[in-house]
């Protein structure tokens, strides 16, 4: 059905010890992907980092044109600052496409 789609959140896969990128992405029906979720902590350098630039380039190549959502919860005392940093990072990545 054209009415059925899905949300892809590679951060969730990472926490389940799955390889969301590039392995998981390769098996997705990208034409059914209607929303992609970024977790703020996956945009920041460290153990939770995900290579979003590579993912975004692949999505662009595959014609993805739907929503991107930012989950701002990072824990700790710097929630607002981290949310702003994550959004700036997304805008920087978009500028590199």
Short mmCIF file of C-alpha atoms in Angstrom, two decimals:
data_model
loop_
_atom_site.label_atom_id
_atom_site.label_comp_id
_atom_site.label_asym_id
_atom_site.label_seq_id
_atom_site.Cartn_x
_atom_site.Cartn_y
_atom_site.Cartn_z
CA UNK A 1 0.00 0.00 0.00
CA UNK A 2 1.20 3.51 -0.75
CA UNK A 3 -0.11 4.47 2.69
CA UNK A 4 2.45 2.49 4.65
CA UNK A 5 5.85 3.95 5.44
CA UNK A 6 8.39 3.89 8.25
CA UNK A 7 10.61 5.97 10.48
CA UNK A 8 14.35 5.19 10.37
CA UNK A 9 16.43 5.93 13.44
CA UNK A 10 19.97 4.58 13.12
CA UNK A 11 20.65 5.67 16.70
CA UNK A 12 18.16 3.09 17.96
CA UNK A 13 19.88 0.40 15.91
CA UNK A 14 23.27 1.46 17.28
CA UNK A 15 22.04 0.98 20.84
CA UNK A 16 20.84 -2.50 19.91
CA UNK A 17 24.33 -3.32 18.56
CA UNK A 18 23.06 -3.40 14.98
CA UNK A 19 24.96 -1.83 12.10
CA UNK A 20 22.45 0.72 10.83
CA UNK A 21 24.94 2.29 8.45
CA UNK A 22 25.79 1.18 5.89
CA UNK A 23 24.51 -2.40 6.27
CA UNK A 24 21.02 -1.68 7.57
CA UNK A 25 20.43 1.18 5.17
CA UNK A 26 21.23 -1.04 2.18
CA UNK A 27 18.27 -3.33 2.91
CA UNK A 28 15.70 -0.59 3.55
CA UNK A 29 12.94 0.14 1.06
CA UNK A 30 14.03 3.80 0.88
CA UNK A 31 10.95 4.72 -1.14
CA UNK A 32 8.89 3.87 2.00
CA UNK A 33 11.09 5.86 4.42
CA UNK A 34 9.04 8.89 5.44
CA UNK A 35 11.00 10.18 8.43
CA UNK A 36 14.60 9.98 9.57
CA UNK A 37 15.46 10.65 13.21
CA UNK A 38 18.72 12.19 14.37
CA UNK A 39 19.68 11.87 18.00
CA UNK A 40 21.71 14.89 19.13
CA UNK A 41 24.35 12.69 20.73
CA UNK A 42 24.82 10.78 17.44
CA UNK A 43 25.85 14.06 15.79
CA UNK A 44 28.61 14.76 18.32
CA UNK A 45 32.06 13.22 18.33
CA UNK A 46 32.39 10.34 20.75
CA UNK A 47 31.28 6.75 21.15
CA UNK A 48 27.70 7.52 20.01
CA UNK A 49 28.79 9.33 16.81
CA UNK A 50 27.17 8.25 13.53
CA UNK A 51 28.55 9.30 10.13
CA UNK A 52 25.54 11.39 9.16
CA UNK A 53 27.26 13.08 6.23
CA UNK A 54 27.67 9.73 4.47
CA UNK A 55 24.09 8.81 5.29
CA UNK A 56 22.74 12.11 4.01
CA UNK A 57 24.72 11.77 0.78
CA UNK A 58 23.23 8.31 0.25
CA UNK A 59 19.73 9.56 1.02
CA UNK A 60 20.19 12.42 -1.43
CA UNK A 61 21.44 10.03 -4.11
CA UNK A 62 18.42 7.79 -3.45
CA UNK A 63 16.01 10.73 -3.81
CA UNK A 64 14.93 11.01 -0.16
CA UNK A 65 12.74 14.11 0.18
CA UNK A 66 10.78 13.64 3.39
CA UNK A 67 11.26 14.72 6.99
CA UNK A 68 14.31 14.87 9.21
CA UNK A 69 13.66 14.97 12.95
CA UNK A 70 16.06 15.92 15.73
CA UNK A 71 15.75 14.23 19.12
CA UNK A 72 17.43 16.71 21.40
CA UNK A 73 17.67 14.65 24.58
CA UNK A 74 21.34 14.05 25.36
CA UNK A 75 21.27 13.78 29.11
CA UNK A 76 23.41 15.82 31.42
CA UNK A 77 23.25 19.48 32.35
CA UNK A 78 23.77 20.95 28.85
CA UNK A 79 20.52 19.96 27.13
CA UNK A 80 19.78 23.33 25.49
CA UNK A 81 23.37 23.91 24.43
CA UNK A 82 23.61 20.39 22.99
CA UNK A 83 20.35 20.84 21.07
CA UNK A 84 21.67 24.04 19.50
CA UNK A 85 24.99 22.37 18.68
CA UNK A 86 23.18 19.43 17.08
CA UNK A 87 21.01 21.71 14.94
CA UNK A 88 24.05 23.70 13.82
CA UNK A 89 25.74 20.42 12.94
CA UNK A 90 22.77 19.32 10.82
CA UNK A 91 22.75 22.66 9.00
CA UNK A 92 26.50 22.36 8.40
CA UNK A 93 26.03 18.84 6.99
CA UNK A 94 23.21 20.01 4.72
CA UNK A 95 25.54 22.72 3.43
CA UNK A 96 28.06 20.04 2.43
CA UNK A 97 25.60 18.20 0.17
#
